[in-house]
Amino acid sequence: MDLIISVLGLLTLSLEGIRCQGVYAPPTVRIVHSGHACNVEEERHTERVYTIREGETLELTCLVTGHPRPQIRWTKTAGSVSDRFQDSSVFNETLHISKIQRHQGGRYYCKAENGLGSPAIKSIRVDVYYLDDPLVTVHQSVGEAKEQFYYERTVFLRCVANSNPPVRYSWHRGRDVLSQGSDKGVEIYEPFFTQGETKILKLKNLRPQDYANYSCIASVRNVCGISDRNIVFKLTNKTASPSIKLLVEDPIVVNPGQTVSLVCITTGGEPNPTLSWVSSSDSLPEKSVVKGGTLTLPAITSDEAGVYSCVASNNVGNPAKKSTTIVVRALKKGRFWITPDPYHNDDNIQIGREVKISCQVEATPPEELIFGWLKNGRAMRSSERMVITQTDPDISPGTTNLDIIDLKFTDFGTYTCVAALKGGGIPEISIDVNISSTTVPPNLTVPRGKSPLVVREGDTVELECLVSGKPKPIILWSRADKEAPMPDGSLQAESYDGVLRIVNVSREMTGSYRCQTSQFNGFNVKPREAVVELIVQYPPSVEPVLLEMRQGLGRPVVMNCRVLRAHPSRVLRYEWRLGNRLLHAGHFDQSDETEYTVKSLNREGWGEYTCDVNNEAGAGRCTFLVTGKAYPPEFYYDTYSPLWQNRPTVYGFKLQWTQMNPNAVDRIVAYRLGIRQTGLQRWWEQEIPVDGTITKGELNTHNLTELIKPAAYEVRLTPITRFGEGDSTIRIITYSAPVNPHLREFHCSFEEEPICMFTQDKNDDFDWTRHSAATRDTKYTPNTGPSDDRSGSKQGFYMYIETSRPRKEGEVARLVSPFFNVVPKNPYGIANPPAYCFSFFFHMYGKHIGTLNAFLRQKGQTVAEGPAWSLSGNQGDRWKQAKVSIHPTASFQVVLEGIRGPGIEGDIAIDDVTLEEGECRDLPPINLRSSAPPTSAHIWPLSVTLAMTFLWGRR
């Protein structure tokens, strides 16, 4: 900790303002990949394809430029359906999917936007490779030849494996490879409708030698390291499709709570079939137990009734299937209704006329349902005047009727309908119906003062309909003014006392509600109904609910509060306050908004302003937070070469930012800089004074020094005005090893994605691409480009320019090194500049090769000169080395420029870039095959001592 304190105490706190209105820029984006890719095809037909093996880790990083810092979002499109993966989009730079599965393949989009211009979008298609174990199925056909007495027996062996890419199949009989034409009794083909997905082996008119072990080998040719899969099937003269038998009845009728066991056995099949159970509800009950061919359902319920099937499969012929139905006995939903005098249009029961009592019950199984009738507790039998019937099950299942002909006074009493199932075991259902002189049809009324009913939002309300009559029917509630569900979500709500209770009533529940009688448990007459009006009052809804307003001293502030909706909408009153102090009050007339203005903001005017809008139901509030707080700084992430080093153990970082809306508040007088090493708690802070007024788009720079390698730091920047501290912004700065310009030797083989802090020039036509020979598509650009990296490895990486479409002749791609500092041997100046040897390997193969140039750019150089090294044309299919001695007098960079030739066979590659202290040594004679004139006058080369050589490298 003491070391950190001493280092941070040496921070260089110098602020230089660079007035640059052009620093704001719309986003750009590119996708780089890491993780476990086994192949990446770059810019193939304008599409990038990332191939990965199932189960490996996918990692894609979205690199963006633009200011303010763009927001990044990853989304995915699979086929024609867009889906958000992992339940939501990924809002950060890196998309990480561990153990990727096949369904996660598809096109992934990185979208960056910062409010300037159009969003930048790049995509890459992720292709997940996999190979499942193959499956062999066997089918047999037996055909009778005409006019002959023999049978031809033909067997088909079909091999299928799920894979990506498409699988290739091969067949073996024993140790022998089977191929088309190798055996007259064998045919191998792929059916047209499943081309590439299925391989069929046809054995014609089975012979003794055809009874053998057959192996199907599925292969994807070892792509992504996926090994071949195989399966063996033994074909014998006993091979047969499965057959099974169920040792249970169909159907099985049981009582609820019983344990049911279904037993299935195999009666044939070679190889031995595998048994499984399925149900009509797609899945077996959770508590079911399967052991071998036995399915056990303990304590069965009505919900578990249905069809259960035993399936036997051995991949020979079609699976065998046997089913049985389980019926769970039950009685439920007993209901009745009274029909007074069915032959006359009268709703009342009258002496001398007919009365019909109906009783209905749901029964399972329906054929076991039996009914009985009682009068005053005594059993009844059907007679001429008391006719008992059971309705046709197809018309009204589970219904019985009691017709009382020529009703007499002695017929008054209590009639009971009793429903039961044959065999018992299920409780009976009894329904009592009272027929008397007081049995009258229902009537509905709304109590006085209960409609319209006015309540406030959030209250509990009871809508009431009084029902009279005997027996009292069930009351059904529904919306009368529109097709809308009731508060509980149903279209109708039942009530036995005529009351509908609504808890936490909302404004959407305002309207008309209908109550009506049900025909069940009452008279079978035209329904009676009534309507209740419900009016829900609610306080005003206003906007804005909360708004922060930032303003400088002495400037006006205008606040506006608008009413969106309220009930009642009349008698609206408003009150403006600052804290608890009343500022202004009044009533709304025709307008739906009120305004308050602070003409000249002073220190006492900062604070929370509220506008309360009131009606009978309550108040709505607009809140305005008026402050002089400055907006947050906007860190600039596109700084050119922000990282620099001057000691072996420490590094420096160029921190740059702009100020968001600097003119919205008072002048920013300083910034408070906080810095801490990641993982530590303590912040170290210091103020950076600001001279003058910061303007919009002005790029400010602050150099951080004495940062310990290789630690990362969290940096917090807070603007300060007369109001006080504004909003802070935080970013992370990291040290990107292994580049150190002061090492005696710098070497880069481009094996890591940061490519040794090389950057793409922003003023060229296209970019250099990091690549390996293992990922290169030679089919698309044949006869050009390297077949391995400089060391001969196909897995190693190099940089190259892709000259396929849409590239055009003469277009330029430049790769720029980090800055290298010159260390003078004389501490008083550079009288004799030090020498460095700059070398690199290049590959220039193809009939359309353009030009490769090497420039040296010195800091502060203003005179334009030609390239330090240049070569054009086809140099053969091999890596060669170039060396050049340089004598820089100031910090410098190396620029490698590739120029596209006249056609697509013009890929140029570079690898193993080296910078060593001292003159180049071991230079054989110069062997220039061709040269090119200077092509880029705006690149600033150094004066150099040239010595070039081409050393034969490995192919």
GROMACS .gro file of C-alpha atoms in nm, residues 43 64 87 96 162 182 199 304 317 371 442 444 490 523 546-547 566 584 615 617 690 703 761 773 812-813 818 865:
model
   28
   43GLU     CA    1  -1.551  -1.174  -4.552
   64VAL     CA    2  -1.639   0.009  -3.122
   87ASP     CA    3  -3.382  -1.445  -2.202
   96HIS     CA    4  -1.970  -1.528  -2.385
  162ASN     CA    5  -2.779  -3.602  -3.682
  182SER     CA    6  -1.863  -5.477  -5.484
  199LYS     CA    7  -2.758  -4.413  -4.611
  304GLU     CA    8  -5.464  -3.924  -1.428
  317GLY     CA    9  -3.958  -5.295  -3.857
  371PHE     CA   10  -8.082  -4.243  -1.007
  442PRO     CA   11  -8.731  -1.550  -0.883
  444LEU     CA   12  -8.426  -0.936  -0.911
  490SER     CA   13  -6.357  -1.472  -1.602
  523PHE     CA   14  -8.682  -2.212  -1.201
  546LEU     CA   15  -4.027   1.380  -1.189
  547LEU     CA   16  -3.805   1.602  -1.400
  566ALA     CA   17  -5.884   1.267  -1.382
  584HIS     CA   18  -4.874   3.006  -0.634
  615ASN     CA   19  -5.987   1.676  -0.713
  617ALA     CA   20  -6.045   1.166  -0.516
  690VAL     CA   21  -0.980   2.459  -1.547
  703ASN     CA   22  -0.166   1.247  -1.843
  761ASP     CA   23  -0.523   0.352  -4.006
  773ALA     CA   24  -0.401  -2.081  -4.275
  812VAL     CA   25  -0.506   0.094  -4.970
  813ALA     CA   26  -0.491  -0.076  -4.627
  818PRO     CA   27   0.265   0.173  -3.158
  865GLU     CA   28   0.899   1.139  -4.853
   0.00000   0.00000   0.00000
